[in-house]
């Protein structure tokens, strides 16, 4: 008998809680390559004071250990994730949400092209030759099938190299919406105390030209609508919304605001008229959103940009899952990050796209039922709220315009090439990033890489810091014309081995950043009762500040069903590097503040050369006898 979706979750081992001494030691070692001797000494002194017997560290760590041992707590990171994601007060649109552009595209796109028959990718044409509505209906059909299988726990648990992974994040896929708060956000979601069990919602919300419309996707008897019914329903939505919503009338613009400001706007919406509660309920309980776009961007970068931060009138950025479909049939997903990491969404996307829509319809028991119920989602607005919406629209347009981006495709490099050269594929590209960054900007910078940790109970990710002493030695060797090829190769392989070892430490729960960060959160939450008062010197040290002030923020999404992965940069000088590294190709979406766009342009120009140079360096190695 196949295991049910959550069969392994309660049996997974708990995330190990590092000792305070171990995290402090690793923190000093991990931050050292970015610091001067004086900065290292300042950081070391603050760390020593923090972890001294009479310092704040032991008190905070003891509180964390007590929390970890509390009945019902799955991991010492349970509160951390809420503080990290729901506690952020800036915008989540572009800053936190992330996107995937699905593989397969229309005639003329760079990806594989074919008219869709069965599971073939390409254009998606309905009976009237409209790819957008057919593609959207296909994706809805697949997502509803997944939802019903998840309800019955028939989605197979993910197993990686024989190890089952946590499936807990799957409970956040459907009918999940982030709710803005004045101090910290909350999440409206099923599988919770307020909403036990799977979502009972039968509708989605379709956005077209800034208008939200409720569309039933499951009929009154519990059977999903047939694909043709969904196409007809989407066509009816389009017919009902021929004109674009006025700039001061699309309430979805408010979801682009900083969180406390959006919380204030939401409170004013609710206070104005009871109809607004009904409208919010419809959106917040919807299984997911589908966004039908007005036009098809001309190229990859414009398509990814549109998925990530536009059209805000046609998004609800607080929604966990929004499927976005362009007129030419290209499609992607925008994901709210608080409960969903990339590995979970990749499994979801792979399930949607690896099976034909007809097979999904058969699996779900979809039946022809005629036109689904359709209802516009209408808000009551006063002049103050209309002005608020207009201001949010203008502010976010300026914010998005202040972001520069670029896509890169390398069709002559992939995992297979790196493995042929006896190199970890991820280490290869991460070291190519370091070399390209130094050549583009003239210096090493703090680099973040997200490492998945779902082999632990409720595991999510760990923060890996890429720059090691071996990376410094590698970059120095590659930058010195007097250094011979053998020495460069040795430095390259040593840096790669250090990278792989650190990634394994992260996977094993041996990493300092999230542990120390959670101690800082505990000081904020419980400091008065614990007798620990901020500011704490450790968190103002050069080691803490410099190691977390990213120059490169990186994460990968390896799936044949994803063409591009994307997210925004994380600091004023950061390049966000989201990459899809497959056996035979390597695609990237790069993002940075426009004020430092020259650095991104130079980095993009240097990266191809760095990849080729490193490949040639290893290819010229004399085989061992």
XYZ file of C-alpha atoms in Angstrom:
625
model
C 0.000 0.000 0.000
C 1.337 3.428 -0.933
C 2.076 5.807 1.945
C -0.416 8.602 2.507
C 0.697 12.220 2.050
C 1.527 12.962 5.683
C 2.379 9.403 6.743
C 6.007 10.178 7.549
C 5.681 13.662 9.019
C 5.274 12.760 12.683
C 8.054 10.169 12.428
C 10.629 12.528 10.950
C 13.467 13.430 13.333
C 13.274 16.804 15.035
C 15.542 19.614 13.883
C 18.528 19.389 16.236
C 19.021 22.425 18.471
C 22.690 23.419 18.240
C 24.570 24.293 21.389
C 25.175 27.979 21.983
C 28.926 27.416 21.923
C 28.765 25.605 18.577
C 26.686 28.319 16.898
C 28.934 31.071 18.265
C 32.039 29.263 17.035
C 30.567 28.664 13.583
C 29.314 32.248 13.356
C 32.821 33.576 13.995
C 34.296 31.214 11.423
C 31.618 31.900 8.805
C 31.820 35.686 9.101
C 35.639 35.934 9.291
C 36.354 35.897 5.510
C 34.362 39.127 5.124
C 36.052 41.035 7.955
C 39.236 42.917 8.651
C 41.327 41.855 11.643
C 39.916 44.727 13.688
C 36.352 43.774 12.725
C 37.032 40.152 13.635
C 38.346 41.216 17.042
C 35.304 43.436 17.691
C 32.946 40.618 16.683
C 34.796 38.018 18.769
C 34.654 40.230 21.872
C 30.886 40.705 21.506
C 30.364 36.971 20.966
C 32.421 36.175 24.063
C 30.310 38.571 26.138
C 27.090 37.198 24.647
C 27.843 33.568 25.520
C 29.572 34.223 28.861
C 27.936 32.499 31.881
C 26.534 35.847 33.024
C 25.722 37.033 29.480
C 22.369 37.109 27.703
C 23.119 34.150 25.410
C 22.698 31.326 27.972
C 19.427 32.838 29.231
C 17.988 33.127 25.725
C 19.218 29.675 24.701
C 17.683 28.109 27.825
C 14.348 29.719 26.920
C 14.637 28.276 23.417
C 15.446 24.819 24.802
C 12.361 24.993 27.036
C 10.254 25.982 24.051
C 11.679 23.114 21.985
C 10.647 20.672 24.739
C 7.094 22.050 24.983
C 4.293 19.651 24.071
C 2.873 20.384 20.638
C 5.999 22.191 19.403
C 7.367 20.471 16.306
C 10.648 22.326 16.094
C 12.595 25.028 17.883
C 12.088 26.949 14.627
C 8.267 27.003 14.841
C 8.121 30.581 16.142
C 11.153 31.608 14.103
C 9.367 31.120 10.795
C 6.467 33.318 11.885
C 8.836 36.037 13.075
C 10.980 35.831 9.967
C 8.216 35.858 7.376
C 5.102 37.245 9.062
C 7.099 39.744 11.106
C 8.588 41.556 8.127
C 7.071 44.999 7.785
C 8.069 45.992 4.250
C 6.275 45.055 1.038
C 6.013 41.387 0.162
C 5.317 42.088 -3.516
C 8.695 41.771 -5.248
C 10.512 41.771 -1.868
C 9.338 38.361 -0.651
C 7.027 36.634 -3.139
C 8.735 34.538 -5.803
C 7.798 33.208 -9.227
C 8.237 30.335 -11.648
C 7.760 30.664 -15.398
C 6.489 27.317 -16.625
C 8.367 25.519 -19.400
C 6.699 25.205 -22.775
C 5.637 28.218 -24.750
C 3.842 29.616 -27.761
C 5.074 29.522 -31.324
C 8.110 31.770 -31.550
C 9.095 31.463 -27.900
C 12.526 30.237 -26.992
C 11.166 27.071 -25.406
C 9.814 23.943 -27.056
C 6.861 24.666 -29.349
C 3.987 22.486 -30.470
C 0.231 22.633 -30.506
C -0.946 20.962 -27.318
C -2.147 17.422 -27.858
C -2.044 15.123 -24.874
C 1.001 16.186 -22.869
C 2.862 18.060 -25.631
C 3.952 21.567 -24.604
C 3.409 24.653 -26.679
C 0.396 26.708 -27.663
C -2.906 25.891 -25.972
C -5.842 26.436 -28.295
C -9.518 26.048 -27.433
C -12.183 25.536 -30.068
C -12.088 29.249 -30.908
C -8.309 29.370 -31.125
C -7.822 31.150 -27.786
C -4.738 29.768 -26.020
C -5.160 31.794 -22.822
C -8.504 30.444 -21.710
C -7.659 26.861 -22.625
C -4.337 27.016 -20.810
C -5.961 28.554 -17.743
C -8.693 25.898 -17.734
C -6.068 23.162 -18.043
C -4.112 24.532 -15.077
C -7.274 24.931 -12.973
C -8.224 21.333 -13.752
C -4.799 20.073 -12.697
C -4.740 22.167 -9.513
C -8.223 21.052 -8.453
C -7.245 17.428 -9.027
C -4.179 17.951 -6.834
C -6.319 19.609 -4.167
C -8.797 16.725 -4.031
C -6.000 14.166 -3.858
C -4.369 16.182 -1.076
C -7.680 16.240 0.813
C -7.729 12.431 0.692
C -3.964 12.267 1.424
C -3.381 10.560 -1.934
C -0.521 12.869 -2.967
C 2.550 10.695 -2.656
C 5.023 11.890 -0.031
C 8.275 13.160 -1.493
C 11.221 10.855 -0.907
C 14.753 12.035 -1.691
C 17.549 9.468 -1.900
C 15.439 7.114 0.180
C 14.676 9.735 2.863
C 11.093 11.001 3.229
C 10.665 14.765 3.338
C 8.214 16.842 5.344
C 4.946 17.442 3.507
C 3.582 19.903 6.085
C 3.902 22.870 3.714
C 1.358 21.309 1.365
C -1.356 22.326 3.816
C -0.699 25.958 2.811
C -1.313 25.468 -0.920
C -5.068 26.017 -1.040
C -7.390 28.623 0.497
C -4.425 30.219 2.237
C -4.057 33.988 2.468
C -1.676 36.179 4.419
C -3.542 38.782 6.496
C -1.733 42.076 7.213
C -1.231 43.080 10.846
C -0.068 46.217 12.587
C 2.814 44.431 14.362
C 2.920 40.972 12.789
C 0.836 39.363 10.060
C -1.279 36.255 10.449
C -2.344 33.551 8.009
C -5.873 32.500 7.185
C -5.545 28.837 6.291
C -7.177 25.429 6.563
C -5.593 22.644 8.653
C -5.637 25.107 11.552
C -7.480 25.443 14.859
C -9.814 27.999 13.284
C -10.357 25.881 10.181
C -9.749 22.176 10.926
C -9.138 19.872 8.000
C -8.917 20.625 4.279
C -10.539 23.641 2.680
C -14.219 23.184 1.875
C -14.170 26.071 -0.626
C -15.354 25.275 -4.139
C -14.334 28.500 -5.839
C -11.333 30.381 -7.132
C -10.975 34.091 -7.863
C -10.165 35.103 -11.428
C -8.581 38.503 -12.016
C -9.099 40.141 -15.406
C -8.219 43.766 -16.153
C -8.127 44.506 -12.441
C -11.534 42.998 -11.691
C -11.782 40.044 -9.272
C -14.505 37.530 -10.149
C -15.548 34.466 -8.173
C -15.671 31.308 -10.317
C -16.866 27.963 -8.985
C -14.556 25.118 -10.025
C -16.295 22.352 -8.056
C -19.999 21.765 -8.572
C -22.717 21.468 -5.916
C -22.380 17.667 -5.795
C -18.613 17.808 -5.222
C -17.528 16.960 -8.762
C -15.113 19.379 -10.465
C -16.289 21.094 -13.604
C -15.175 19.647 -16.932
C -12.431 21.450 -18.825
C -14.866 22.758 -21.428
C -17.087 24.138 -18.661
C -14.117 25.990 -17.193
C -13.218 27.453 -20.587
C -16.798 28.696 -20.888
C -16.673 30.099 -17.350
C -13.440 31.955 -18.032
C -14.875 33.313 -21.276
C -17.848 34.597 -19.305
C -15.492 36.308 -16.847
C -13.692 38.013 -19.721
C -16.993 39.088 -21.270
C -18.169 40.534 -17.943
C -15.004 42.624 -17.525
C -14.377 44.315 -20.885
C -12.925 47.505 -19.426
C -9.946 47.938 -17.176
C -10.715 48.777 -13.528
C -10.001 52.443 -12.773
C -6.659 53.122 -11.091
C -8.431 54.165 -7.903
C -10.816 51.200 -7.894
C -8.626 48.088 -7.919
C -8.399 47.174 -4.228
C -5.637 44.663 -5.012
C -3.193 47.600 -5.241
C -3.385 47.764 -1.448
C -1.645 44.359 -1.196
C 1.525 46.031 -2.511
C 1.800 48.311 0.537
C 4.095 47.857 3.532
C 2.365 45.508 5.919
C 1.278 47.858 8.715
C -0.021 50.387 6.167
C -1.984 47.659 4.388
C -3.373 46.508 7.759
C -4.670 50.040 8.339
C -6.248 50.141 4.867
C -7.859 46.739 5.408
C -9.329 47.875 8.737
C -10.832 50.914 7.006
C -12.294 48.698 4.284
C -13.948 46.485 6.883
C -15.284 49.432 8.866
C -16.794 51.146 5.835
C -19.351 48.566 4.716
C -20.271 44.925 5.520
C -20.023 44.133 1.807
C -16.273 44.528 2.058
C -16.062 41.696 4.598
C -17.910 39.462 2.140
C -15.576 40.485 -0.681
C -12.479 39.814 1.409
C -13.888 36.474 2.556
C -14.414 35.446 -1.059
C -10.811 36.226 -1.976
C -9.227 34.929 1.216
C -11.064 31.594 1.182
C -10.681 31.000 -2.569
C -8.669 27.891 -3.386
C -6.243 30.031 -5.401
C -6.220 32.948 -7.839
C -6.000 32.877 -11.618
C -4.755 36.059 -13.274
C -5.626 36.523 -16.949
C -3.240 39.050 -18.464
C -4.066 41.559 -21.170
C -0.948 41.180 -23.289
C 1.983 38.840 -23.833
C 5.412 40.243 -22.951
C 7.923 40.287 -25.757
C 10.747 38.330 -24.121
C 11.835 36.224 -21.161
C 12.829 39.043 -18.843
C 9.631 41.004 -19.425
C 7.600 37.842 -18.814
C 9.391 37.124 -15.536
C 9.052 40.753 -14.467
C 5.318 40.596 -15.120
C 5.019 37.429 -13.056
C 6.979 38.966 -10.180
C 5.610 42.494 -9.839
C 2.989 43.414 -12.390
C 0.181 44.029 -13.121
C -0.620 44.753 -9.420
C -4.235 45.595 -10.263
C -4.495 42.005 -11.473
C -2.933 40.294 -8.439
C -3.686 39.621 -4.802
C -0.112 39.335 -3.537
C -1.262 37.957 -0.164
C -2.711 34.858 -1.825
C -0.548 31.757 -1.383
C -0.885 30.650 -5.011
C -1.686 32.758 -8.074
C -1.568 31.124 -11.495
C -0.859 33.739 -14.179
C -1.694 33.136 -17.825
C -0.803 35.325 -20.793
C -2.798 35.644 -24.038
C -0.280 33.491 -25.933
C -0.671 30.644 -23.430
C 2.571 31.084 -21.536
C 1.960 30.741 -17.825
C 3.590 30.850 -14.428
C 2.972 31.148 -10.723
C 3.430 33.852 -8.080
C 3.835 32.463 -4.547
C 3.437 34.116 -1.156
C 6.444 32.825 0.775
C 5.348 32.630 4.433
C 4.201 29.005 4.307
C 5.594 27.772 1.010
C 9.209 27.233 0.000
C 10.386 26.571 -3.523
C 10.808 22.808 -3.134
C 7.128 22.377 -2.215
C 5.984 24.536 -5.127
C 8.285 22.638 -7.493
C 6.610 19.353 -6.540
C 3.211 20.993 -7.022
C 4.159 22.408 -10.429
C 5.691 19.106 -11.525
C 2.422 17.364 -10.657
C 0.353 19.954 -12.565
C 2.452 19.814 -15.717
C 3.760 16.254 -15.938
C 0.276 14.798 -16.604
C -2.157 15.816 -19.327
C -5.161 17.956 -18.341
C -7.430 15.160 -19.550
C -5.787 12.710 -17.153
C -6.136 15.224 -14.301
C -9.821 15.628 -15.164
C -10.323 11.864 -15.148
C -8.462 11.556 -11.841
C -10.618 14.199 -10.154
C -13.915 12.883 -11.507
C -14.610 16.099 -13.410
C -18.012 16.142 -15.090
C -19.779 18.321 -17.643
C -22.177 20.462 -15.613
C -22.702 23.510 -17.766
C -21.565 27.049 -17.031
C -20.047 27.394 -13.543
C -21.414 30.007 -11.143
C -19.774 33.406 -11.684
C -20.051 36.423 -9.398
C -18.107 39.704 -9.427
C -16.260 40.497 -6.203
C -17.310 44.042 -5.389
C -15.908 46.444 -2.812
C -17.585 49.576 -1.459
C -15.108 52.463 -1.476
C -15.141 56.039 -0.266
C -12.977 58.891 -1.489
C -10.317 58.289 1.162
C -9.906 54.632 0.163
C -9.864 55.541 -3.534
C -7.070 58.001 -2.825
C -5.284 55.287 -0.829
C -5.542 52.869 -3.764
C -4.246 55.476 -6.213
C -1.308 56.281 -3.955
C -0.483 52.586 -3.550
C -0.601 52.150 -7.315
C 1.772 55.044 -7.937
C 4.124 54.053 -5.129
C 4.468 50.457 -6.271
C 4.895 51.462 -9.901
C 7.857 53.605 -8.852
C 9.197 50.804 -6.644
C 9.013 48.260 -9.469
C 10.576 50.727 -11.902
C 13.478 51.130 -9.491
C 14.316 47.432 -9.932
C 16.485 46.188 -12.785
C 16.464 42.599 -14.021
C 17.942 40.313 -16.630
C 17.584 36.721 -17.793
C 20.436 34.506 -18.950
C 20.335 31.198 -20.804
C 23.299 28.845 -21.041
C 22.503 25.944 -23.344
C 26.091 24.662 -23.332
C 26.363 23.975 -19.590
C 24.391 21.951 -17.074
C 24.613 19.408 -14.293
C 25.936 16.694 -16.608
C 28.905 18.787 -17.681
C 29.853 19.575 -14.078
C 29.546 15.928 -13.075
C 31.638 14.853 -16.072
C 34.350 17.116 -14.716
C 34.007 15.492 -11.247
C 32.535 18.584 -9.656
C 29.388 19.240 -7.627
C 27.094 21.143 -10.037
C 25.943 23.563 -7.342
C 29.490 24.205 -6.131
C 30.538 24.825 -9.728
C 27.949 27.552 -10.336
C 28.357 29.112 -6.886
C 32.096 29.500 -7.446
C 31.422 30.869 -10.921
C 29.185 33.462 -9.229
C 32.028 34.448 -6.904
C 34.514 34.796 -9.731
C 32.076 36.787 -11.879
C 31.169 39.044 -8.926
C 34.792 39.879 -8.167
C 35.482 40.628 -11.819
C 32.315 42.739 -12.104
C 32.523 44.681 -8.837
C 36.130 44.290 -7.766
C 35.500 42.564 -4.429
C 33.981 39.594 -2.616
C 30.619 40.152 -0.946
C 28.336 38.305 1.462
C 26.500 35.544 -0.380
C 23.376 33.713 0.774
C 22.288 30.330 -0.514
C 19.061 28.644 0.541
C 19.570 25.015 1.593
C 16.501 22.776 1.896
C 16.091 20.941 5.212
C 12.806 19.104 4.706
C 14.261 15.807 5.934
C 13.535 17.161 9.448
C 10.104 17.462 11.035
C 8.529 20.661 9.699
C 11.886 21.361 8.087
C 12.099 24.250 5.647
C 15.450 25.854 4.762
C 18.740 26.834 6.331
C 20.746 29.978 5.589
C 24.102 29.036 4.099
C 26.861 31.618 3.799
C 28.933 30.788 0.741
C 32.145 32.762 1.271
C 34.783 30.577 2.949
C 38.578 30.961 3.309
C 38.833 28.484 0.439
C 36.661 30.761 -1.733
C 39.015 33.673 -1.018
C 42.004 31.516 -1.992
C 40.240 30.349 -5.166
C 39.370 33.887 -6.284
C 42.900 35.062 -5.514
C 44.390 32.224 -7.563
C 42.085 32.921 -10.511
C 42.932 36.623 -10.349
C 46.701 36.255 -10.294
C 48.215 35.813 -13.775
C 51.357 34.345 -12.196
C 49.445 31.356 -10.770
C 49.635 28.236 -12.953
C 46.724 26.038 -14.032
C 47.470 23.216 -11.604
C 47.392 25.599 -8.631
C 44.164 27.167 -9.872
C 42.552 23.745 -10.269
C 43.611 22.750 -6.780
C 42.160 25.963 -5.367
C 38.935 25.432 -7.326
C 38.506 21.879 -6.062
C 39.367 22.846 -2.474
C 36.753 25.635 -2.546
C 34.179 23.254 -4.019
C 34.880 20.655 -1.317
C 34.478 23.318 1.375
C 31.206 24.416 -0.235
C 29.798 20.889 -0.292
C 30.880 20.306 3.318
C 29.167 23.481 4.503
C 25.988 22.618 2.583
C 25.972 19.228 4.316
C 26.379 20.938 7.672
C 23.330 23.066 6.871
C 21.313 20.018 5.858
C 22.337 18.326 9.109
C 21.269 21.270 11.266
C 24.799 22.487 11.944
C 24.488 26.151 10.991
C 24.614 29.270 13.157
C 22.527 32.009 11.610
C 18.940 30.946 12.241
C 19.794 29.807 15.766
C 21.337 33.153 16.696
C 18.599 35.027 14.869
C 15.922 33.196 16.854
C 17.722 34.128 20.090
C 17.406 37.756 18.996
C 13.690 37.226 18.330
C 13.268 35.678 21.800
C 14.901 38.756 23.329
C 12.307 40.891 21.549
C 9.367 38.674 22.498
C 10.332 37.752 26.078
C 13.192 40.040 26.997
C 11.420 41.785 29.868
C 10.371 38.567 31.576
C 13.802 37.020 31.025
C 15.697 40.091 32.191
C 17.386 40.465 28.798
C 17.185 43.878 27.219
C 18.081 45.004 23.738
C 20.152 46.178 22.055
C 22.442 43.157 22.274
C 25.949 43.969 21.126
C 26.409 40.812 19.030
C 23.711 41.896 16.575
C 25.415 45.181 15.862
C 28.855 43.712 15.191
C 30.570 43.838 11.808
C 30.366 40.036 11.702
C 26.581 39.958 12.059
C 25.895 42.965 9.857
C 28.360 42.232 7.046
C 27.660 38.515 6.780
C 23.930 39.194 6.331
C 24.211 42.245 4.060
C 23.963 40.284 0.835
C 25.807 41.139 -2.327
C 24.487 37.914 -3.854
C 21.290 36.142 -2.762
C 20.979 32.786 -4.486
C 18.537 29.909 -4.693
C 17.934 27.116 -7.192
C 14.846 25.408 -8.611
C 15.788 22.310 -10.607
C 12.769 21.123 -12.604
C 12.269 20.378 -16.289
C 8.830 21.973 -15.928
C 10.285 25.356 -14.947
C 11.959 27.663 -17.421
C 12.813 30.499 -15.022
C 12.701 31.010 -11.261
C 12.708 34.555 -9.926
C 12.730 36.777 -6.853
C 13.785 40.300 -5.967
C 17.105 41.400 -4.517
C 17.430 41.593 -0.737
C 19.505 44.723 -0.105
C 20.622 47.985 -1.660
C 23.614 46.432 -3.421
C 22.350 42.865 -3.822
C 21.982 40.821 -6.976
C 19.236 38.234 -6.562
C 20.266 35.173 -8.551
C 17.465 32.647 -9.023
C 18.606 29.735 -11.131
C 17.310 26.615 -12.842
C 20.214 24.189 -13.235
C 19.234 21.134 -15.266
C 21.305 18.289 -16.767
C 21.726 20.062 -20.105
C 21.083 23.767 -19.451
C 21.310 26.605 -16.986
C 18.854 29.549 -16.828
C 18.978 32.540 -14.477
C 16.815 35.490 -13.537
C 18.866 38.294 -11.993
C 17.440 41.259 -10.078
C 18.999 44.303 -8.415
C 18.093 47.886 -7.478
C 18.279 50.048 -10.586
C 20.654 52.446 -8.805
C 23.323 49.718 -8.987
C 22.239 48.228 -12.322
C 25.743 48.600 -13.725
C 26.928 45.944 -11.294
C 24.267 43.508 -12.507
C 25.131 44.235 -16.130
C 28.802 43.591 -15.469
C 28.053 40.436 -13.433
C 25.870 39.037 -16.231
C 28.583 39.786 -18.778
C 31.270 38.088 -16.666
C 29.311 34.977 -15.690
C 29.415 33.247 -19.065
C 33.167 33.758 -19.281
C 33.649 32.464 -15.746
C 31.667 29.306 -16.513
C 33.666 28.632 -19.668
C 36.990 29.387 -18.008
C 36.314 27.056 -15.102
C 35.054 24.322 -17.409
C 38.172 24.607 -19.557
C 40.360 24.611 -16.456
C 38.957 21.279 -15.289
C 38.799 19.812 -18.807
C 42.541 20.395 -19.246
C 43.355 18.462 -16.077
C 45.730 15.569 -16.616
C 43.864 12.351 -15.719
C 45.196 10.486 -12.720
C 47.214 7.453 -13.769
